Coordinates of C-alpha atoms and ligand atoms in Angstrom, one line a residue:
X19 CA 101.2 42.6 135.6
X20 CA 100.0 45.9 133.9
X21 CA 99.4 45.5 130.5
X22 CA 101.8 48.5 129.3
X23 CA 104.6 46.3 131.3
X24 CA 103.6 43.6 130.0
X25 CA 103.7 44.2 126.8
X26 CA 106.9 45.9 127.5
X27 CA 108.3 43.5 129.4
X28 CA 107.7 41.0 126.0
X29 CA 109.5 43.6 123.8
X30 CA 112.5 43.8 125.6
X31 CA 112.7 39.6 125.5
X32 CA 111.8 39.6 121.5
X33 CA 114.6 42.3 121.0
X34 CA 117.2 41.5 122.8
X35 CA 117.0 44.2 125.4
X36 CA 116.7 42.6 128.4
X37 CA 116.5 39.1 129.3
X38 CA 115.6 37.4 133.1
X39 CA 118.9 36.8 134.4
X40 CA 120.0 32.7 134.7
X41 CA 117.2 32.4 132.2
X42 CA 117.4 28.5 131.4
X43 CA 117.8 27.7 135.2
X44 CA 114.4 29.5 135.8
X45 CA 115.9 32.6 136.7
X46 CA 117.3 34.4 140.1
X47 CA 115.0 36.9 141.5
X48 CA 115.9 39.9 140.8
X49 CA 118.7 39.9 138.5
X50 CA 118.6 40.6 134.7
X51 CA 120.7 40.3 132.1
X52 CA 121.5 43.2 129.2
X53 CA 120.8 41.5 125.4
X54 CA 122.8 42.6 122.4
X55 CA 120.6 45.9 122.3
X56 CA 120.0 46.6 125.9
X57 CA 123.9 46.4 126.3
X58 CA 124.8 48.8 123.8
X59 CA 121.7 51.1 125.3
X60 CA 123.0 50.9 128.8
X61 CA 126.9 51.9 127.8
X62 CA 125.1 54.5 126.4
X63 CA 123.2 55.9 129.1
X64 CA 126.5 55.7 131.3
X65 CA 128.3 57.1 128.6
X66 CA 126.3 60.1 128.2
X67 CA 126.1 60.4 132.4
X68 CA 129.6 60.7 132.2
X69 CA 130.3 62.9 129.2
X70 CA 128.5 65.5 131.2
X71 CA 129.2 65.0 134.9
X72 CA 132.8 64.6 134.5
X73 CA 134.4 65.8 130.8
X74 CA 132.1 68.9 130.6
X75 CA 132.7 69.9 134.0
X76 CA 135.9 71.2 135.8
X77 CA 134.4 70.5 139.4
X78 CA 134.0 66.9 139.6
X79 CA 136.9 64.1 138.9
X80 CA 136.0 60.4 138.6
X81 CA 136.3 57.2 140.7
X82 CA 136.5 53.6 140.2
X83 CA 136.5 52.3 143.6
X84 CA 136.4 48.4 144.4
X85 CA 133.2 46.7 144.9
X86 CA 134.7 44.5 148.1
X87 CA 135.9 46.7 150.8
X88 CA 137.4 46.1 154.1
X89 CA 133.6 45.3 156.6
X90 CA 134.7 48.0 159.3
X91 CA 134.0 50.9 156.4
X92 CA 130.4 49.4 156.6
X93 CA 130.4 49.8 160.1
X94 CA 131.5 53.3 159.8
X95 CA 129.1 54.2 157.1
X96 CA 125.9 52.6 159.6
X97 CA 125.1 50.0 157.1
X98 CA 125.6 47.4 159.2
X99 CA 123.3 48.6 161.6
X100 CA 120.7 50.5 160.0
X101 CA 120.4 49.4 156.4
X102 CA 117.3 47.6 156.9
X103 CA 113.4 47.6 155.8
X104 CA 110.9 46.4 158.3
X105 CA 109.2 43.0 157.3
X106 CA 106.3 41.0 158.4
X107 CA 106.0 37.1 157.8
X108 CA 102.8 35.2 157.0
X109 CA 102.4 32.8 159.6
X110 CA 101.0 30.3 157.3
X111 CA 103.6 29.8 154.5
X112 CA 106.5 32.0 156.1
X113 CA 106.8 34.2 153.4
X114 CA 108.1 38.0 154.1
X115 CA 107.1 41.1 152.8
X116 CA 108.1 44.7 153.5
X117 CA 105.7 46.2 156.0
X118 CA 105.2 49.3 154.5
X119 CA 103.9 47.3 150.9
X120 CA 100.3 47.2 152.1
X121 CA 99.3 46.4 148.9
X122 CA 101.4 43.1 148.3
X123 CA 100.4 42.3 152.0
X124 CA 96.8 42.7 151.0
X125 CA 97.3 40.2 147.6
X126 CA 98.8 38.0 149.4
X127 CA 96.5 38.0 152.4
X128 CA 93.9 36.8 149.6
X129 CA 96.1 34.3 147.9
X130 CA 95.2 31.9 151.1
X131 CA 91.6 32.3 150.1
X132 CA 89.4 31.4 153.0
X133 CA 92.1 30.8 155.7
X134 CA 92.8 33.5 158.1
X135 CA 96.4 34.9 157.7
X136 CA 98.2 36.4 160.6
X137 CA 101.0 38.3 160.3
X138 CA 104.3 38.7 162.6
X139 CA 104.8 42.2 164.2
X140 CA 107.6 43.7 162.1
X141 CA 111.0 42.9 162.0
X142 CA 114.3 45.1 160.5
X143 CA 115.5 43.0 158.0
X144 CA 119.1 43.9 156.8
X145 CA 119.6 44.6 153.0
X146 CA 123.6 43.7 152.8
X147 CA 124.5 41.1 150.6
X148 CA 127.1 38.8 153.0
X149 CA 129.4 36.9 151.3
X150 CA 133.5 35.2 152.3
X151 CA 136.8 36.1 151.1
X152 CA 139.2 33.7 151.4
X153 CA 139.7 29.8 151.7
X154 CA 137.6 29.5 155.3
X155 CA 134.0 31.0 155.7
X156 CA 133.1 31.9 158.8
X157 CA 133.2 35.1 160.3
X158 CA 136.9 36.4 160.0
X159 CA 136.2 35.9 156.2
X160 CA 132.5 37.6 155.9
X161 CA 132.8 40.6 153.9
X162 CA 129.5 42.6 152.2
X163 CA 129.1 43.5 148.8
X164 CA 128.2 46.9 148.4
X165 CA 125.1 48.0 149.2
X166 CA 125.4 51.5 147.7
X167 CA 128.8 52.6 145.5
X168 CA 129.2 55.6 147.8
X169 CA 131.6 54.3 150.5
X170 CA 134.4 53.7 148.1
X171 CA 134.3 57.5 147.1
X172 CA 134.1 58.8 151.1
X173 CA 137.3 56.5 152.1
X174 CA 139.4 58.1 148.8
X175 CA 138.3 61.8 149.8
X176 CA 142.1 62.3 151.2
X177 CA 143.8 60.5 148.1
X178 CA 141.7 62.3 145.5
X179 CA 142.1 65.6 147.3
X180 CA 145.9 65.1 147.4
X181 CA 146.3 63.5 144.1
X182 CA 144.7 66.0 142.0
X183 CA 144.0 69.9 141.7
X184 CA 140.0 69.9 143.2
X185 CA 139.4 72.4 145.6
X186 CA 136.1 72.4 148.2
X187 CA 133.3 72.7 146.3
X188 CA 134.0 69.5 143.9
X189 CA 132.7 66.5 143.2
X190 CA 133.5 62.7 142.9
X191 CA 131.6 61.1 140.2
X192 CA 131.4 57.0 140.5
X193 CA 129.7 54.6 138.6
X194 CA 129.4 50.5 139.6
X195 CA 127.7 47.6 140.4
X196 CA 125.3 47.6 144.3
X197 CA 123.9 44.7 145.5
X198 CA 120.8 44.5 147.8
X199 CA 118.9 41.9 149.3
X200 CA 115.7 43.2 148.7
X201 CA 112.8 41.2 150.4
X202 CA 110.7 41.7 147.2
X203 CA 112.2 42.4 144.4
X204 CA 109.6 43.6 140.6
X205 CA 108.1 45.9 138.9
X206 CA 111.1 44.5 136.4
X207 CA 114.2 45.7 136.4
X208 CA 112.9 48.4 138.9
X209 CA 113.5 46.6 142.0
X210 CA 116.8 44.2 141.6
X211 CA 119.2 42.4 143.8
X212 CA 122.0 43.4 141.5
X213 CA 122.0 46.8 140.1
X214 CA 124.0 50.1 139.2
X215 CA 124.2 53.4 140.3
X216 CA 126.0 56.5 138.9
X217 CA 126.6 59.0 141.8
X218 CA 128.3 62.4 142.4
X219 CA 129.1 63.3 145.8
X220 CA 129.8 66.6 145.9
X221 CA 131.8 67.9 148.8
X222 CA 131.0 71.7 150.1
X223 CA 131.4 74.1 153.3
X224 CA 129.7 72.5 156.5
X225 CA 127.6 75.7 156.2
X226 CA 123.5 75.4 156.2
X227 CA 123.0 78.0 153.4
X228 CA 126.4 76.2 150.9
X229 CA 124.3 72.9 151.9
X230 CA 120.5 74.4 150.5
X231 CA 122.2 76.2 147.7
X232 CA 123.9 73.1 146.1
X233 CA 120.8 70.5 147.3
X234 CA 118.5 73.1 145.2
X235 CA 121.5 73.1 142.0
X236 CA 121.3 69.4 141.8
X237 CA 117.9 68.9 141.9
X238 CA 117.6 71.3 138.8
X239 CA 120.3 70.0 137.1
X240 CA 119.4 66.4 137.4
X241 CA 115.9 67.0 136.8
X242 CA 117.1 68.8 133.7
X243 CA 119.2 66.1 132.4
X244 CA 116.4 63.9 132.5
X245 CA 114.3 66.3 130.1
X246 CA 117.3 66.7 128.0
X247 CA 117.1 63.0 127.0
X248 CA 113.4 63.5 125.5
X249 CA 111.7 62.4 128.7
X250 CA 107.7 63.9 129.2
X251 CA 107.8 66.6 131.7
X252 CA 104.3 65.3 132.8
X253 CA 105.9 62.0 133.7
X254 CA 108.6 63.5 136.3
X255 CA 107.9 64.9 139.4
X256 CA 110.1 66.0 142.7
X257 CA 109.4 64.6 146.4
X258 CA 110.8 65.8 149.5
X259 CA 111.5 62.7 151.8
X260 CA 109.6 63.1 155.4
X261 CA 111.1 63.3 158.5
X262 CA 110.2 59.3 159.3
X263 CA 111.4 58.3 155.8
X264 CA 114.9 59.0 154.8
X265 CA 118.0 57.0 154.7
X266 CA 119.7 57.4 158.8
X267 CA 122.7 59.4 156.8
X268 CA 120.9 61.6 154.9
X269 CA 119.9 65.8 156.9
X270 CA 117.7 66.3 153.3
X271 CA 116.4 64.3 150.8
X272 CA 114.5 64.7 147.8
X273 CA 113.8 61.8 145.1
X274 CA 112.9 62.8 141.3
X275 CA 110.0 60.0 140.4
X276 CA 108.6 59.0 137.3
X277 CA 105.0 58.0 136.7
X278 CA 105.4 54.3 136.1
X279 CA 102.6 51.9 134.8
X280 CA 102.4 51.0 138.5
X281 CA 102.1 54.4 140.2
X282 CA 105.0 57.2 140.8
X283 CA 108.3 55.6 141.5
X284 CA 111.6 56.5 142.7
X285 CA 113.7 57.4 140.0
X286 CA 117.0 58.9 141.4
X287 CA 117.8 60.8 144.7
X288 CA 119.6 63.9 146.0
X289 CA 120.4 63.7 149.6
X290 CA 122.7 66.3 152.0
X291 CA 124.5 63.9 153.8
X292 CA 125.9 66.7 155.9
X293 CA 129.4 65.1 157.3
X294 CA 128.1 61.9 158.4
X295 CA 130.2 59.7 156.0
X296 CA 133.3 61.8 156.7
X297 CA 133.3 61.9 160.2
X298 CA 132.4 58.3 160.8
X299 CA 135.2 57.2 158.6
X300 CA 137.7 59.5 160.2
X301 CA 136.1 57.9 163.9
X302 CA 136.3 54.3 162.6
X303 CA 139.6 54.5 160.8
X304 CA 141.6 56.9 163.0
X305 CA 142.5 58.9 160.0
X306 CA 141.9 62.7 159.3
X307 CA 139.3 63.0 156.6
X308 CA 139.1 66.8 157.2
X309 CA 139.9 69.2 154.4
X310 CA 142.9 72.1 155.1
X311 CA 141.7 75.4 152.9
X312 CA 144.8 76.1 150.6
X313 CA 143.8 79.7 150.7
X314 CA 142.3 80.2 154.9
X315 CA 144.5 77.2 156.5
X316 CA 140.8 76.7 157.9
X317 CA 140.5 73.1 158.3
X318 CA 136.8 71.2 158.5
X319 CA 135.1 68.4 157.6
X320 CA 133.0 68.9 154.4
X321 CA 129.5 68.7 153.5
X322 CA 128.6 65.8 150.8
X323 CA 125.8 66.4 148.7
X324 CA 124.5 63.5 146.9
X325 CA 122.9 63.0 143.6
X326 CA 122.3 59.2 143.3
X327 CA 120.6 57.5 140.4
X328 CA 119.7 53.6 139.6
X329 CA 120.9 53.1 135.4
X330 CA 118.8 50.1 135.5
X331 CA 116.0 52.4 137.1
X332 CA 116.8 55.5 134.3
X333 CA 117.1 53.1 131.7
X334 CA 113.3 51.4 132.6
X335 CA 111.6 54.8 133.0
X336 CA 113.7 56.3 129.6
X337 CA 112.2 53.2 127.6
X338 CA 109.4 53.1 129.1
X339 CA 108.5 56.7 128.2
X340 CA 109.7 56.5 124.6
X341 CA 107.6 53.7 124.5
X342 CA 104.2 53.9 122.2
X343 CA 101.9 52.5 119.6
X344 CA 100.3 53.4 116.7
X345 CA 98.2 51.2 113.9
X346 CA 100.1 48.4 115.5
X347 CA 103.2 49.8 115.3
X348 CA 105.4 49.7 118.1
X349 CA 108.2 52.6 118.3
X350 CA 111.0 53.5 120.9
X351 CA 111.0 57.4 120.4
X352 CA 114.7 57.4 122.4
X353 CA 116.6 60.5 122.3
X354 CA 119.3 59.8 119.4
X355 CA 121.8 60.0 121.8
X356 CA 120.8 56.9 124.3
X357 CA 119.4 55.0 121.0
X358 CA 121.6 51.7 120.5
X359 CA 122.2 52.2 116.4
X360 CA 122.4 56.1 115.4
X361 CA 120.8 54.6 111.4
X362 CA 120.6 51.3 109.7
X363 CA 121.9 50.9 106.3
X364 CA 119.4 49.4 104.0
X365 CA 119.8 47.9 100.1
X366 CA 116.7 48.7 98.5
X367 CA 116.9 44.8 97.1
X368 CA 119.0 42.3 98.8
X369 CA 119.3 40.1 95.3
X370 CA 120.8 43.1 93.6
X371 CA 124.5 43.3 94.3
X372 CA 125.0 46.8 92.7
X373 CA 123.1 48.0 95.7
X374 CA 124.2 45.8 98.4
X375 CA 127.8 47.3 97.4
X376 CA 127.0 50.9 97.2
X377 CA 124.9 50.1 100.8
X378 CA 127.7 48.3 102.0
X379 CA 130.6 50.9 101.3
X380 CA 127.9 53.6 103.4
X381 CA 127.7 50.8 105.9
X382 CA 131.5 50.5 106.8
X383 CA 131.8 54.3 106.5
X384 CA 129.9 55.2 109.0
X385 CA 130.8 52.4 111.2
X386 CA 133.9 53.3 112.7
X387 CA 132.0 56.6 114.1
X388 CA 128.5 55.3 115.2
X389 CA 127.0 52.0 115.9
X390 CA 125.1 51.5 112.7
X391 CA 122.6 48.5 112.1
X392 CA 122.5 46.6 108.8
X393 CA 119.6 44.7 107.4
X394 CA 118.3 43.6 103.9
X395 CA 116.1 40.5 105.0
X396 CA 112.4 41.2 104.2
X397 CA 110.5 43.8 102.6
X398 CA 111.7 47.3 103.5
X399 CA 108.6 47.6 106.0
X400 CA 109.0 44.9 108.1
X401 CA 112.7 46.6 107.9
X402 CA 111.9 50.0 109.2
X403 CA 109.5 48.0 112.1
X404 CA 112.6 46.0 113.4
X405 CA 114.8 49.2 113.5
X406 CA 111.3 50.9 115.5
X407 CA 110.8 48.6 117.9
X408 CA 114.5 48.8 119.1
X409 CA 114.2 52.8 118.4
X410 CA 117.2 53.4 115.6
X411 CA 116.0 57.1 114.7
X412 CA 117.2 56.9 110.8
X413 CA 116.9 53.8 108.9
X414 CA 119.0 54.9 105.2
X415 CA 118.4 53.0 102.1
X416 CA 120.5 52.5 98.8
X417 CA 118.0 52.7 95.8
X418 CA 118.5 52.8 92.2
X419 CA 118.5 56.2 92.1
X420 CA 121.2 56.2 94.4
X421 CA 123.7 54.7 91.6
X422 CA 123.0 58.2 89.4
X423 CA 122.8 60.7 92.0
X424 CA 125.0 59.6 95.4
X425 CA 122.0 60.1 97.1
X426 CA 120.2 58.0 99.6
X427 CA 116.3 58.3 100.9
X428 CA 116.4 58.7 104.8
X429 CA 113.5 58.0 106.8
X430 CA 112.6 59.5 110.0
X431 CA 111.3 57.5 113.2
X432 CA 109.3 59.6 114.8
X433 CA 107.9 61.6 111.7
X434 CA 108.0 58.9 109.0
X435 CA 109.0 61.6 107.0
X436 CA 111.7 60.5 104.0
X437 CA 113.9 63.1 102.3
X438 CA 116.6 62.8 99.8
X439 CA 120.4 63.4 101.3
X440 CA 123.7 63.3 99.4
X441 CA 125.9 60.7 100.5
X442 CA 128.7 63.2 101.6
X443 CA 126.6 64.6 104.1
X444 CA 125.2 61.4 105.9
X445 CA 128.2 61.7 108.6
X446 CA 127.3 65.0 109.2
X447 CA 123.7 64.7 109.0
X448 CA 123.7 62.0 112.3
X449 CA 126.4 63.9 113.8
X450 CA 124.4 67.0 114.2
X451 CA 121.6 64.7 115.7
X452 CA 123.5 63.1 118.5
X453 CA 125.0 66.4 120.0
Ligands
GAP512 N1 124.0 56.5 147.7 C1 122.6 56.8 148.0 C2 121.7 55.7 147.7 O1 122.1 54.6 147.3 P1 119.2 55.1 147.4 O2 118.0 56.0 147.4 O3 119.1 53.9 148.3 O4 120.4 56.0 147.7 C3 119.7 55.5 144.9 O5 119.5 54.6 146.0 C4 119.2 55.0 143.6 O6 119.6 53.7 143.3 C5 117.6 54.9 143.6 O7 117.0 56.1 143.4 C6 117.4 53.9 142.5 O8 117.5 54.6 141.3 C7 118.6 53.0 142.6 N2 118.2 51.8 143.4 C8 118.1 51.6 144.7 N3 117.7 50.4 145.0 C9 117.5 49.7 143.9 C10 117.1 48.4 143.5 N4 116.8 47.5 144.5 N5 117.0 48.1 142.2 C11 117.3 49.0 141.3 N6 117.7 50.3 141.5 C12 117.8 50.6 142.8

């Protein structure tokens, strides 16, 4: 493993960010587990994704579709038959890779050191996760766990259309839990088995120049979203899929990437999925999934736009890009707003009960309105190290001079810098940092 990822990688066991899912069993392959930071991190993330997708906006409503659905929408959507990767097999110890991995085929091509490897022709390999419903397994009972959230927002189109006030264009926002059964899952959480998305489709006029318009606002806006939170403009980049690459529903697709420790990586995607899902649920299901114009009476079936991102894959690249070092320090530079505790509360001296109270009434304060850490074990700079390493952007301690004056000292993350603030303004103080 790169030593950046590595190093990484041992941070987020130490500090409860992320741990290898089924840990004492020896793990399962690509699936992790969010600690008691990396939790509070990835709520969050979603949080925030939310907070602007759906309460700022008046164009897109929100969705919280069920994970299991009915297998025929699968067949509609062309997972069934065209969610797959192509893989070869070594013929000596059977394992599989993906064909277009060159470089894992090459490692493991020298892993049998000496022997000569051969390798099958490849072979699609589908990536839906089967599993049974039901007392019997067998095949009237074999369902698929989803392999991408968006199907459960396509087969509500009508119900969220005639439930609510949108009108075409809107959007459906969706966040959830997708399951794939990736042949090799790594690079950390960037390649799981079980992982979450948070999607808009945004439904528009079946008309080629509605279709550029909105692919071009989306890839602004997400792009924009993503330097918003603090991340390096150096370290994001835009791709247009080729012709021989994208997904079989997708007319356009363009994927934001991030320059990862182990080359530039997919981050999140926007795709113009034209009216494939639409149309194939309205053929599969019988029902009309076209929209009726309130104003025109002109009835068609609707464009979806697509902006699709991985929180597991935005949460990697946003602490991996925070991440850095300096005279042995190791600091998360998160935005305030994605950081797990907005401040820790400090007592200069925990033996001194005069400031543990005055720390602890700040403490309790601020609680109810912001995830706030507390700590007096230690010196305070082992102190401020721990609340670094899990990036808590103010760390506020009660000193003696904090019993004359109802001040506190605040220290800075990123700067190091300390100034003096009343305690009256602290709520303001991290309030005006988070928005
Ligand atoms: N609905 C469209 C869709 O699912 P995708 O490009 O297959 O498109 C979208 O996936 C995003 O989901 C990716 O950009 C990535 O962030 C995340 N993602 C996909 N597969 C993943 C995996 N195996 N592990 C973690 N994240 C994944």
């Amino acid at each position: 493993m790169n030593n950046l990822l590595e190093k990484f990688v041992a941070l987020c066991k130490r500090r409860g960010i992320i741990f290898p899912g089924s840990d004492i069993y020896g793990g399962l392959a690509g699936t992790w587990d969010y600690g008691p930071i990396g939790s509070i991190i990835k709520k969050n993330l979603k949080d925030l994704w939310w907070h602007d997708m759906v309460q700022l906006r008046d164009d897109v409503v929100g969705l919280d579709a069920a994970i299991m659905m009915n297998p025929k929408a699968w067949e509609a959507s062309g997972h069934v038959s065209a969610f797959s990767d192509p893989l070869v097999e070594c013929k000596i110890c059977h394992l599989r890779f993906r064909a277009d991995k060159i470089d894992e085929i090459a490692a493991h091509t020298k892993s049998h050191d000496g022997l000569t490897t051969d390798w099958t022709e490849p072979q699609q390999f589908n990536l839906l996760v089967k599993a049974y419903l039901g007392v019997i397994e067998g095949k009237q009972s074999e369902i698929y766990l989803r392999g991408e959230i968006t199907n459960g927002v396509h087969v509500n189109f009508q119900n969220v259309v005639k439930s609510t006030r949108v009108k075409i264009p809107f959007g459906i926002a969706q966040i959830g839990k997708a399951f794939r059964n990736e042949i090799t899952p790594g690079n950390f959480t960037f390649r799981s088995r079980e992982f979450e998305q948070m999607e808009v489709q945004f439904y528009i006029k079946p008309e080629k120049q509605e279709g550029d318009k909105w692919f071009e606002y989306w890839k602004k806006n997400r792009m924009d979203w993503y330097l918003s939170l603090g991340m390096k403009k150096e370290n994001l980049r835009l791709r247009d899929h080729d012709d021989d690459e994208r997904a079989h529903y997708a007319k356009a697709a363009t994927d934001i990437e991030y320059n990862a420790p182990w080359g530039w990586s997919e981050f999140m995607g926007i795709h113009n999925r034209g009216d494939w899902d639409l149309s194939r649920h309205e053929e599969y299901s019988g029902m009309n999934m076209k929209y009726k114009d309130p104003q025109t009476d002109e009835e068609y079936t609707p464009w979806d736009i697509e902006t699709s991102a991985g929180v597991d894959r935005s949460l990697l690249f946003l602490l991996l890009d925070s991440y850095s070092e300096s005279e042995g320090r190791t600091v998360l530079k998160l935005s305030p707003k994605i950081a797990p505790f907005k401040a820790a509360v400090f007592p200069l001296l925990a033996n001194k009960p005069e400031l543990v109270e005055k720390a602890r009434g700040i403490f309790e304060s601020l609680k109810p309105d912001f995830m706030i850490a507390w700590d007096d074990r230690g010196n305070i700079g082992k102190r401020y190290a721990a609340q670094d390493e899990i990036g808590t952007p103010f760390c506020i301690t009660v000193d003696f001079d904090t019993l004359d004056d109802d001040a506190v000292t605040v220290r800075d993350r990123d700067t190091g810098k300390q100034e003096r603030i009343s305690i009256d303004k602290i709520h303001e103080f991290i309030t005006g940092k988070i928005s």
